[in-house]
């Protein structure tokens, strides 16, 4: 904890993330109306009219409301898809690393199969086939994000399973599963946590990119949608793309800073010099 | 008294020559998307009509009030009773390969070629008994029964003249000449650089003296809407046909110096935006729900905000730009309270309805969102469905929708472009253009049929007045907007839009001021 707190960037990231989370949680209190509601003249610049701090979009919808509700979507998609990716990637990587042999071969060829397809292209195909919906988008992002987890976990397990404490556990008569999940995986957790925090950031970017391309859930206001919809008017109303763009930037940056802070905190021996 | 409708014009070219035209110069016109082919007799989608309308011609052209004007026919007569249409062709017209154009070509085009290839014309030709050529310069269409709209089918995209000497006894679809189209029009095909441009050059042997004025036309293929706007701004193209850029860019471009725009040139098509309402099942099968929907949606807002004020809020099935329009119908002005009352009266139980927007770009997406919001405000729960063009076609063809956006062309006459969407005989799965909503009203079916073959114009008007007043009460579909696609061009381009199909056949009279 103290090591994390000593990293100023990580603290800043955490602060931004907390703000985003608070906005997302209290969205219905801040803006009781739907973010789709057309409330004012279209194309109002920020601060032009009271009550519309960020202006209005092409249909006269409140950009601030859209931003806050968009935060919910980004966070939900980011967290859920990362959780699903971890649920696929950790067991697969752990089994491959622990047992080796044909299990390892099979699991890694399967993983490589996913890794050879560009992840964004695969996500587009999946969403297009499943029809754009919050569930299908989350699932598609999870499916393209688990392979690196599997590889990371496998590498960690491979190095850990030759350690003395594993031999000791084996001598004590513990089952393979207990050794793997009770002793090896907990020791591999720190790189996984770091990776997961970065994956949330990647997932948010992926969701935004999909929405930007018009493959978002058409019933849900998201940041990517806001940018995509404003793209055609960027010459006349640049702020409509700029504001949600900044929101994505800040959130992703915050998650990256946190990830780096966690990395430094959890792997003190790897901490870079000069800090 | 023998009533003979005769029209004789010496030459439109002379009639329009009040101002001296400068010869020379070239047009650069955006074509979007790239046409699949330029053979207008085989392919009749929008981009093909845009380019090939200058290569091929028909017997007539239509001015912006849909009055017939001479083209390949210099004059024509319709017999009393409306059964015999006699056309007198212009003398000395040549195909682009030098062969003479004669009445035999007209008979071949209408009776052989297009009857086989052109679905829309085929429907009109059902009313035709025979097509004959008494001599080289005369063609007679003998009808089985009077068919008022018939004078409206001699437009280049509807009945293009194709050369008999090239196509006779060949496999039309696979004739190699399809790649190098041969017409009689003011411009000849020169080169097609796929993915980049189509180049047409002046037809030096054109039958109108001094015309065309332009030397050449480049149709430029630019796939991105924003890039098309930029190409116009920096002068790479000087004409943006209607609908080729997003509406928000229209507002910006027309404010620039030396930029002119016109909403004319779409009268023949009169694009009519509407939302199919599934009359078979779900909440939309209730008349009260459909009426409530009409009151709930703010169409003026959509016109002003999404379409930048272009267009006219539609009052019913027939566009005010099409013949036989009637304003004497119930006007569904924006009235959410009335919508709520109707929903209550119907006993709407909160069943969600699905909205399927037209996958044609941001404008239509915004429109779907606005309708969703309007409906939610009167208490209807709505699911927005996303789809691509193929999915949209399939869903409509399978009737798997509740509310679906589209727009339809009217072709100048209700019998040609309107009745098709409401006749019970046109209910068939698989097409997104027929009676997709599943509306069946035998009484109105009879009136549509009677109106189509009624020779007397005043009686036709009465029939169409009745139809409009009754059908608007039923709301089989939600009529939204008479779309206006402004053509945007540099102001030194003159006389580009003079007909009811605008830029499609506009290059004949167009010239560039020096």
JSON list of N, CA and C in Angstrom, two decimals, chain A residues 34-38 40 42-43 58-61 131-132 211-220 225 228-233 235-236, chain B residues 224-226 229-230 233 246 248-249 252 301 305-306 308 362 365-367 369-374 376-377 382-387 395:
[
{"chain": "A", "resi": 34, "resn": "UNK", "atom": "N", "xyz": [-33.38, 10.79, -19.36]},
{"chain": "A", "resi": 34, "resn": "UNK", "atom": "CA", "xyz": [-32.61, 9.91, -20.23]},
{"chain": "A", "resi": 34, "resn": "UNK", "atom": "C", "xyz": [-31.58, 10.73, -21.00]},
{"chain": "A", "resi": 35, "resn": "UNK", "atom": "N", "xyz": [-30.38, 10.17, -21.22]},
{"chain": "A", "resi": 35, "resn": "UNK", "atom": "CA", "xyz": [-29.37, 10.91, -21.98]},
{"chain": "A", "resi": 35, "resn": "UNK", "atom": "C", "xyz": [-29.77, 11.08, -23.45]},
{"chain": "A", "resi": 36, "resn": "UNK", "atom": "N", "xyz": [-30.81, 10.34, -23.88]},
{"chain": "A", "resi": 36, "resn": "UNK", "atom": "CA", "xyz": [-31.26, 10.45, -25.27]},
{"chain": "A", "resi": 36, "resn": "UNK", "atom": "C", "xyz": [-32.26, 11.58, -25.45]},
{"chain": "A", "resi": 37, "resn": "UNK", "atom": "N", "xyz": [-32.71, 12.16, -24.34]},
{"chain": "A", "resi": 37, "resn": "UNK", "atom": "CA", "xyz": [-33.77, 13.14, -24.44]},
{"chain": "A", "resi": 37, "resn": "UNK", "atom": "C", "xyz": [-33.28, 14.42, -25.12]},
{"chain": "A", "resi": 38, "resn": "UNK", "atom": "N", "xyz": [-34.10, 14.89, -26.06]},
{"chain": "A", "resi": 38, "resn": "UNK", "atom": "CA", "xyz": [-33.73, 16.12, -26.76]},
{"chain": "A", "resi": 38, "resn": "UNK", "atom": "C", "xyz": [-34.23, 17.29, -25.93]},
{"chain": "A", "resi": 40, "resn": "UNK", "atom": "N", "xyz": [-32.68, 20.69, -25.66]},
{"chain": "A", "resi": 40, "resn": "UNK", "atom": "CA", "xyz": [-32.37, 22.09, -25.99]},
{"chain": "A", "resi": 40, "resn": "UNK", "atom": "C", "xyz": [-32.11, 22.20, -27.48]},
{"chain": "A", "resi": 42, "resn": "UNK", "atom": "N", "xyz": [-30.11, 22.14, -30.84]},
{"chain": "A", "resi": 42, "resn": "UNK", "atom": "CA", "xyz": [-28.92, 21.36, -31.16]},
{"chain": "A", "resi": 42, "resn": "UNK", "atom": "C", "xyz": [-27.70, 22.26, -31.33]},
{"chain": "A", "resi": 43, "resn": "UNK", "atom": "N", "xyz": [-26.53, 21.63, -31.22]},
{"chain": "A", "resi": 43, "resn": "UNK", "atom": "CA", "xyz": [-25.24, 22.29, -31.49]},
{"chain": "A", "resi": 43, "resn": "UNK", "atom": "C", "xyz": [-24.94, 23.47, -30.57]},
{"chain": "A", "resi": 58, "resn": "UNK", "atom": "N", "xyz": [-26.01, 16.84, -31.87]},
{"chain": "A", "resi": 58, "resn": "UNK", "atom": "CA", "xyz": [-26.70, 17.08, -33.15]},
{"chain": "A", "resi": 58, "resn": "UNK", "atom": "C", "xyz": [-28.22, 17.09, -33.02]},
{"chain": "A", "resi": 59, "resn": "UNK", "atom": "N", "xyz": [-28.76, 16.42, -32.01]},
{"chain": "A", "resi": 59, "resn": "UNK", "atom": "CA", "xyz": [-30.21, 16.40, -31.85]},
{"chain": "A", "resi": 59, "resn": "UNK", "atom": "C", "xyz": [-30.66, 17.24, -30.65]},
{"chain": "A", "resi": 60, "resn": "UNK", "atom": "N", "xyz": [-29.75, 17.99, -30.04]},
{"chain": "A", "resi": 60, "resn": "UNK", "atom": "CA", "xyz": [-30.12, 18.78, -28.88]},
{"chain": "A", "resi": 60, "resn": "UNK", "atom": "C", "xyz": [-30.15, 17.97, -27.60]},
{"chain": "A", "resi": 61, "resn": "UNK", "atom": "N", "xyz": [-29.35, 16.92, -27.52]},
{"chain": "A", "resi": 61, "resn": "UNK", "atom": "CA", "xyz": [-29.28, 16.13, -26.30]},
{"chain": "A", "resi": 61, "resn": "UNK", "atom": "C", "xyz": [-28.13, 16.64, -25.44]},
{"chain": "A", "resi": 131, "resn": "UNK", "atom": "N", "xyz": [-25.18, -9.73, -33.55]},
{"chain": "A", "resi": 131, "resn": "UNK", "atom": "CA", "xyz": [-26.00, -8.53, -33.48]},
{"chain": "A", "resi": 131, "resn": "UNK", "atom": "C", "xyz": [-25.56, -7.68, -32.28]},
{"chain": "A", "resi": 132, "resn": "UNK", "atom": "N", "xyz": [-25.35, -6.40, -32.53]},
{"chain": "A", "resi": 132, "resn": "UNK", "atom": "CA", "xyz": [-24.80, -5.53, -31.47]},
{"chain": "A", "resi": 132, "resn": "UNK", "atom": "C", "xyz": [-25.74, -5.43, -30.27]},
{"chain": "A", "resi": 211, "resn": "UNK", "atom": "N", "xyz": [-18.30, 0.98, -30.89]},
{"chain": "A", "resi": 211, "resn": "UNK", "atom": "CA", "xyz": [-19.42, 1.92, -30.95]},
{"chain": "A", "resi": 211, "resn": "UNK", "atom": "C", "xyz": [-19.16, 2.99, -31.99]},
{"chain": "A", "resi": 212, "resn": "UNK", "atom": "N", "xyz": [-17.91, 3.42, -32.06]},
{"chain": "A", "resi": 212, "resn": "UNK", "atom": "CA", "xyz": [-17.55, 4.45, -33.04]},
{"chain": "A", "resi": 212, "resn": "UNK", "atom": "C", "xyz": [-17.88, 3.98, -34.45]},
{"chain": "A", "resi": 213, "resn": "UNK", "atom": "N", "xyz": [-17.64, 2.68, -34.69]},
{"chain": "A", "resi": 213, "resn": "UNK", "atom": "CA", "xyz": [-17.90, 2.14, -36.02]},
{"chain": "A", "resi": 213, "resn": "UNK", "atom": "C", "xyz": [-19.37, 1.81, -36.22]},
{"chain": "A", "resi": 214, "resn": "UNK", "atom": "N", "xyz": [-20.20, 2.13, -35.25]},
{"chain": "A", "resi": 214, "resn": "UNK", "atom": "CA", "xyz": [-21.63, 1.85, -35.40]},
{"chain": "A", "resi": 214, "resn": "UNK", "atom": "C", "xyz": [-21.99, 0.45, -34.99]},
{"chain": "A", "resi": 215, "resn": "UNK", "atom": "N", "xyz": [-21.07, -0.24, -34.30]},
{"chain": "A", "resi": 215, "resn": "UNK", "atom": "CA", "xyz": [-21.37, -1.60, -33.86]},
{"chain": "A", "resi": 215, "resn": "UNK", "atom": "C", "xyz": [-21.68, -1.64, -32.37]},
{"chain": "A", "resi": 216, "resn": "UNK", "atom": "N", "xyz": [-22.03, -0.50, -31.81]},
{"chain": "A", "resi": 216, "resn": "UNK", "atom": "CA", "xyz": [-22.39, -0.47, -30.40]},
{"chain": "A", "resi": 216, "resn": "UNK", "atom": "C", "xyz": [-23.84, -0.88, -30.22]},
{"chain": "A", "resi": 217, "resn": "UNK", "atom": "N", "xyz": [-24.25, -1.06, -28.98]},
{"chain": "A", "resi": 217, "resn": "UNK", "atom": "CA", "xyz": [-25.65, -1.34, -28.67]},
{"chain": "A", "resi": 217, "resn": "UNK", "atom": "C", "xyz": [-26.44, -0.05, -28.94]},
{"chain": "A", "resi": 218, "resn": "UNK", "atom": "N", "xyz": [-27.37, -0.08, -29.92]},
{"chain": "A", "resi": 218, "resn": "UNK", "atom": "CA", "xyz": [-28.03, 1.18, -30.30]},
{"chain": "A", "resi": 218, "resn": "UNK", "atom": "C", "xyz": [-28.94, 1.74, -29.21]},
{"chain": "A", "resi": 219, "resn": "UNK", "atom": "N", "xyz": [-29.18, 0.96, -28.16]},
{"chain": "A", "resi": 219, "resn": "UNK", "atom": "CA", "xyz": [-30.04, 1.47, -27.09]},
{"chain": "A", "resi": 219, "resn": "UNK", "atom": "C", "xyz": [-29.26, 2.11, -25.96]},
{"chain": "A", "resi": 220, "resn": "UNK", "atom": "N", "xyz": [-27.93, 2.07, -26.06]},
{"chain": "A", "resi": 220, "resn": "UNK", "atom": "CA", "xyz": [-27.13, 2.53, -24.93]},
{"chain": "A", "resi": 220, "resn": "UNK", "atom": "C", "xyz": [-26.20, 3.67, -25.36]},
{"chain": "A", "resi": 225, "resn": "UNK", "atom": "N", "xyz": [-20.01, 5.81, -29.11]},
{"chain": "A", "resi": 225, "resn": "UNK", "atom": "CA", "xyz": [-21.16, 6.24, -29.92]},
{"chain": "A", "resi": 225, "resn": "UNK", "atom": "C", "xyz": [-21.15, 7.75, -30.08]},
{"chain": "A", "resi": 228, "resn": "UNK", "atom": "N", "xyz": [-18.59, 8.71, -32.57]},
{"chain": "A", "resi": 228, "resn": "UNK", "atom": "CA", "xyz": [-18.98, 8.25, -33.90]},
{"chain": "A", "resi": 228, "resn": "UNK", "atom": "C", "xyz": [-20.07, 9.14, -34.49]},
{"chain": "A", "resi": 229, "resn": "UNK", "atom": "N", "xyz": [-21.04, 9.49, -33.64]},
{"chain": "A", "resi": 229, "resn": "UNK", "atom": "CA", "xyz": [-22.16, 10.30, -34.12]},
{"chain": "A", "resi": 229, "resn": "UNK", "atom": "C", "xyz": [-21.71, 11.73, -34.42]},
{"chain": "A", "resi": 230, "resn": "UNK", "atom": "N", "xyz": [-20.69, 12.19, -33.72]},
{"chain": "A", "resi": 230, "resn": "UNK", "atom": "CA", "xyz": [-20.24, 13.58, -33.89]},
{"chain": "A", "resi": 230, "resn": "UNK", "atom": "C", "xyz": [-19.20, 13.71, -35.00]},
{"chain": "A", "resi": 231, "resn": "UNK", "atom": "N", "xyz": [-18.70, 12.56, -35.47]},
{"chain": "A", "resi": 231, "resn": "UNK", "atom": "CA", "xyz": [-17.63, 12.57, -36.46]},
{"chain": "A", "resi": 231, "resn": "UNK", "atom": "C", "xyz": [-18.04, 13.35, -37.70]},
{"chain": "A", "resi": 232, "resn": "UNK", "atom": "N", "xyz": [-19.30, 13.20, -38.13]},
{"chain": "A", "resi": 232, "resn": "UNK", "atom": "CA", "xyz": [-19.72, 13.88, -39.37]},
{"chain": "A", "resi": 232, "resn": "UNK", "atom": "C", "xyz": [-19.81, 15.39, -39.19]},
{"chain": "A", "resi": 233, "resn": "UNK", "atom": "N", "xyz": [-19.87, 15.85, -37.94]},
{"chain": "A", "resi": 233, "resn": "UNK", "atom": "CA", "xyz": [-20.01, 17.31, -37.76]},
{"chain": "A", "resi": 233, "resn": "UNK", "atom": "C", "xyz": [-18.76, 17.90, -37.13]},
{"chain": "A", "resi": 235, "resn": "UNK", "atom": "N", "xyz": [-16.29, 19.33, -38.27]},
{"chain": "A", "resi": 235, "resn": "UNK", "atom": "CA", "xyz": [-15.88, 20.63, -38.78]},
{"chain": "A", "resi": 235, "resn": "UNK", "atom": "C", "xyz": [-16.69, 21.77, -38.15]},
{"chain": "A", "resi": 236, "resn": "UNK", "atom": "N", "xyz": [-17.94, 21.50, -37.80]},
{"chain": "A", "resi": 236, "resn": "UNK", "atom": "CA", "xyz": [-18.77, 22.56, -37.25]},
{"chain": "A", "resi": 236, "resn": "UNK", "atom": "C", "xyz": [-18.88, 22.50, -35.74]},
{"chain": "B", "resi": 224, "resn": "UNK", "atom": "N", "xyz": [-15.78, 8.04, -49.02]},
{"chain": "B", "resi": 224, "resn": "UNK", "atom": "CA", "xyz": [-16.09, 8.60, -47.70]},
{"chain": "B", "resi": 224, "resn": "UNK", "atom": "C", "xyz": [-16.84, 9.93, -47.82]},
{"chain": "B", "resi": 225, "resn": "UNK", "atom": "N", "xyz": [-17.92, 10.06, -47.04]},
{"chain": "B", "resi": 225, "resn": "UNK", "atom": "CA", "xyz": [-18.78, 11.24, -47.15]},
{"chain": "B", "resi": 225, "resn": "UNK", "atom": "C", "xyz": [-18.02, 12.53, -46.83]},
{"chain": "B", "resi": 226, "resn": "UNK", "atom": "N", "xyz": [-17.18, 12.49, -45.80]},
{"chain": "B", "resi": 226, "resn": "UNK", "atom": "CA", "xyz": [-16.43, 13.69, -45.42]},
{"chain": "B", "resi": 226, "resn": "UNK", "atom": "C", "xyz": [-15.43, 14.05, -46.52]},
{"chain": "B", "resi": 229, "resn": "UNK", "atom": "N", "xyz": [-17.12, 15.92, -49.30]},
{"chain": "B", "resi": 229, "resn": "UNK", "atom": "CA", "xyz": [-17.32, 17.34, -48.97]},
{"chain": "B", "resi": 229, "resn": "UNK", "atom": "C", "xyz": [-16.02, 18.11, -49.17]},
{"chain": "B", "resi": 230, "resn": "UNK", "atom": "N", "xyz": [-14.91, 17.52, -48.75]},
{"chain": "B", "resi": 230, "resn": "UNK", "atom": "CA", "xyz": [-13.62, 18.19, -48.88]},
{"chain": "B", "resi": 230, "resn": "UNK", "atom": "C", "xyz": [-13.26, 18.35, -50.36]},
{"chain": "B", "resi": 233, "resn": "UNK", "atom": "N", "xyz": [-14.97, 21.27, -51.57]},
{"chain": "B", "resi": 233, "resn": "UNK", "atom": "CA", "xyz": [-14.42, 22.51, -51.02]},
{"chain": "B", "resi": 233, "resn": "UNK", "atom": "C", "xyz": [-13.15, 22.93, -51.72]},
{"chain": "B", "resi": 246, "resn": "UNK", "atom": "N", "xyz": [-23.32, 14.20, -46.10]},
{"chain": "B", "resi": 246, "resn": "UNK", "atom": "CA", "xyz": [-24.20, 14.21, -44.93]},
{"chain": "B", "resi": 246, "resn": "UNK", "atom": "C", "xyz": [-24.87, 15.58, -44.81]},
{"chain": "B", "resi": 248, "resn": "UNK", "atom": "N", "xyz": [-25.32, 17.55, -42.44]},
{"chain": "B", "resi": 248, "resn": "UNK", "atom": "CA", "xyz": [-24.67, 18.60, -41.67]},
{"chain": "B", "resi": 248, "resn": "UNK", "atom": "C", "xyz": [-23.62, 19.33, -42.50]},
{"chain": "B", "resi": 249, "resn": "UNK", "atom": "N", "xyz": [-23.04, 18.60, -43.47]},
{"chain": "B", "resi": 249, "resn": "UNK", "atom": "CA", "xyz": [-22.09, 19.25, -44.36]},
{"chain": "B", "resi": 249, "resn": "UNK", "atom": "C", "xyz": [-22.79, 20.14, -45.38]},
{"chain": "B", "resi": 252, "resn": "UNK", "atom": "N", "xyz": [-23.10, 23.55, -44.09]},
{"chain": "B", "resi": 252, "resn": "UNK", "atom": "CA", "xyz": [-21.83, 24.27, -44.06]},
{"chain": "B", "resi": 252, "resn": "UNK", "atom": "C", "xyz": [-21.41, 24.71, -45.47]},
{"chain": "B", "resi": 301, "resn": "UNK", "atom": "N", "xyz": [-39.61, 18.85, -36.15]},
{"chain": "B", "resi": 301, "resn": "UNK", "atom": "CA", "xyz": [-38.29, 18.88, -35.50]},
{"chain": "B", "resi": 301, "resn": "UNK", "atom": "C", "xyz": [-37.28, 18.14, -36.36]},
{"chain": "B", "resi": 305, "resn": "UNK", "atom": "N", "xyz": [-34.05, 19.90, -37.76]},
{"chain": "B", "resi": 305, "resn": "UNK", "atom": "CA", "xyz": [-32.78, 19.59, -37.12]},
{"chain": "B", "resi": 305, "resn": "UNK", "atom": "C", "xyz": [-31.99, 18.55, -37.90]},
{"chain": "B", "resi": 306, "resn": "UNK", "atom": "N", "xyz": [-32.63, 17.45, -38.30]},
{"chain": "B", "resi": 306, "resn": "UNK", "atom": "CA", "xyz": [-31.87, 16.38, -38.95]},
{"chain": "B", "resi": 306, "resn": "UNK", "atom": "C", "xyz": [-31.70, 16.68, -40.44]},
{"chain": "B", "resi": 308, "resn": "UNK", "atom": "N", "xyz": [-31.92, 19.79, -41.75]},
{"chain": "B", "resi": 308, "resn": "UNK", "atom": "CA", "xyz": [-31.53, 21.19, -41.93]},
{"chain": "B", "resi": 308, "resn": "UNK", "atom": "C", "xyz": [-32.62, 22.03, -42.59]},
{"chain": "B", "resi": 362, "resn": "UNK", "atom": "N", "xyz": [-25.43, 8.39, -40.96]},
{"chain": "B", "resi": 362, "resn": "UNK", "atom": "CA", "xyz": [-25.71, 9.00, -39.66]},
{"chain": "B", "resi": 362, "resn": "UNK", "atom": "C", "xyz": [-27.09, 9.66, -39.60]},
{"chain": "B", "resi": 365, "resn": "UNK", "atom": "N", "xyz": [-29.70, 7.23, -38.70]},
{"chain": "B", "resi": 365, "resn": "UNK", "atom": "CA", "xyz": [-29.54, 6.76, -37.31]},
{"chain": "B", "resi": 365, "resn": "UNK", "atom": "C", "xyz": [-30.13, 7.78, -36.36]},
{"chain": "B", "resi": 366, "resn": "UNK", "atom": "N", "xyz": [-29.79, 9.06, -36.58]},
{"chain": "B", "resi": 366, "resn": "UNK", "atom": "CA", "xyz": [-30.31, 10.11, -35.71]},
{"chain": "B", "resi": 366, "resn": "UNK", "atom": "C", "xyz": [-31.83, 10.12, -35.77]},
{"chain": "B", "resi": 367, "resn": "UNK", "atom": "N", "xyz": [-32.37, 9.88, -36.96]},
{"chain": "B", "resi": 367, "resn": "UNK", "atom": "CA", "xyz": [-33.82, 9.91, -37.13]},
{"chain": "B", "resi": 367, "resn": "UNK", "atom": "C", "xyz": [-34.47, 8.80, -36.29]},
{"chain": "B", "resi": 369, "resn": "UNK", "atom": "N", "xyz": [-33.22, 7.50, -33.62]},
{"chain": "B", "resi": 369, "resn": "UNK", "atom": "CA", "xyz": [-33.10, 7.87, -32.21]},
{"chain": "B", "resi": 369, "resn": "UNK", "atom": "C", "xyz": [-34.16, 8.89, -31.81]},
{"chain": "B", "resi": 370, "resn": "UNK", "atom": "N", "xyz": [-34.42, 9.84, -32.71]},
{"chain": "B", "resi": 370, "resn": "UNK", "atom": "CA", "xyz": [-35.42, 10.86, -32.40]},
{"chain": "B", "resi": 370, "resn": "UNK", "atom": "C", "xyz": [-36.80, 10.22, -32.27]},
{"chain": "B", "resi": 371, "resn": "UNK", "atom": "N", "xyz": [-37.12, 9.28, -33.15]},
{"chain": "B", "resi": 371, "resn": "UNK", "atom": "CA", "xyz": [-38.42, 8.63, -33.06]},
{"chain": "B", "resi": 371, "resn": "UNK", "atom": "C", "xyz": [-38.53, 7.81, -31.77]},
{"chain": "B", "resi": 372, "resn": "UNK", "atom": "N", "xyz": [-37.45, 7.11, -31.44]},
{"chain": "B", "resi": 372, "resn": "UNK", "atom": "CA", "xyz": [-37.44, 6.32, -30.21]},
{"chain": "B", "resi": 372, "resn": "UNK", "atom": "C", "xyz": [-37.75, 7.22, -29.02]},
{"chain": "B", "resi": 373, "resn": "UNK", "atom": "N", "xyz": [-37.07, 8.36, -28.98]},
{"chain": "B", "resi": 373, "resn": "UNK", "atom": "CA", "xyz": [-37.26, 9.27, -27.87]},
{"chain": "B", "resi": 373, "resn": "UNK", "atom": "C", "xyz": [-38.69, 9.80, -27.83]},
{"chain": "B", "resi": 374, "resn": "UNK", "atom": "N", "xyz": [-39.22, 10.19, -28.99]},
{"chain": "B", "resi": 374, "resn": "UNK", "atom": "CA", "xyz": [-40.59, 10.67, -29.07]},
{"chain": "B", "resi": 374, "resn": "UNK", "atom": "C", "xyz": [-41.57, 9.64, -28.55]},
{"chain": "B", "resi": 376, "resn": "UNK", "atom": "N", "xyz": [-40.93, 7.08, -26.53]},
{"chain": "B", "resi": 376, "resn": "UNK", "atom": "CA", "xyz": [-40.75, 6.81, -25.09]},
{"chain": "B", "resi": 376, "resn": "UNK", "atom": "C", "xyz": [-41.41, 7.90, -24.26]},
{"chain": "B", "resi": 377, "resn": "UNK", "atom": "N", "xyz": [-41.43, 9.11, -24.79]},
{"chain": "B", "resi": 377, "resn": "UNK", "atom": "CA", "xyz": [-42.03, 10.20, -24.03]},
{"chain": "B", "resi": 377, "resn": "UNK", "atom": "C", "xyz": [-43.55, 10.06, -23.89]},
{"chain": "B", "resi": 382, "resn": "UNK", "atom": "N", "xyz": [-39.35, 1.05, -26.35]},
{"chain": "B", "resi": 382, "resn": "UNK", "atom": "CA", "xyz": [-38.78, 0.89, -27.68]},
{"chain": "B", "resi": 382, "resn": "UNK", "atom": "C", "xyz": [-37.42, 0.20, -27.59]},
{"chain": "B", "resi": 383, "resn": "UNK", "atom": "N", "xyz": [-37.19, -0.74, -28.49]},
{"chain": "B", "resi": 383, "resn": "UNK", "atom": "CA", "xyz": [-35.87, -1.34, -28.67]},
{"chain": "B", "resi": 383, "resn": "UNK", "atom": "C", "xyz": [-35.35, -0.91, -30.03]},
{"chain": "B", "resi": 384, "resn": "UNK", "atom": "N", "xyz": [-34.15, -0.36, -30.02]},
{"chain": "B", "resi": 384, "resn": "UNK", "atom": "CA", "xyz": [-33.55, 0.01, -31.29]},
{"chain": "B", "resi": 384, "resn": "UNK", "atom": "C", "xyz": [-32.79, -1.20, -31.81]},
{"chain": "B", "resi": 385, "resn": "UNK", "atom": "N", "xyz": [-33.00, -1.53, -33.08]},
{"chain": "B", "resi": 385, "resn": "UNK", "atom": "CA", "xyz": [-32.31, -2.67, -33.68]},
{"chain": "B", "resi": 385, "resn": "UNK", "atom": "C", "xyz": [-31.26, -2.14, -34.64]},
{"chain": "B", "resi": 386, "resn": "UNK", "atom": "N", "xyz": [-30.03, -2.65, -34.50]},
{"chain": "B", "resi": 386, "resn": "UNK", "atom": "CA", "xyz": [-28.98, -2.23, -35.42]},
{"chain": "B", "resi": 386, "resn": "UNK", "atom": "C", "xyz": [-28.89, -3.25, -36.54]},
{"chain": "B", "resi": 387, "resn": "UNK", "atom": "N", "xyz": [-28.63, -2.78, -37.75]},
{"chain": "B", "resi": 387, "resn": "UNK", "atom": "CA", "xyz": [-28.44, -3.74, -38.83]},
{"chain": "B", "resi": 387, "resn": "UNK", "atom": "C", "xyz": [-27.66, -3.10, -39.96]},
{"chain": "B", "resi": 395, "resn": "UNK", "atom": "N", "xyz": [-34.65, -8.50, -43.03]},
{"chain": "B", "resi": 395, "resn": "UNK", "atom": "CA", "xyz": [-35.67, -8.33, -41.99]},
{"chain": "B", "resi": 395, "resn": "UNK", "atom": "C", "xyz": [-36.98, -7.84, -42.61]}
]
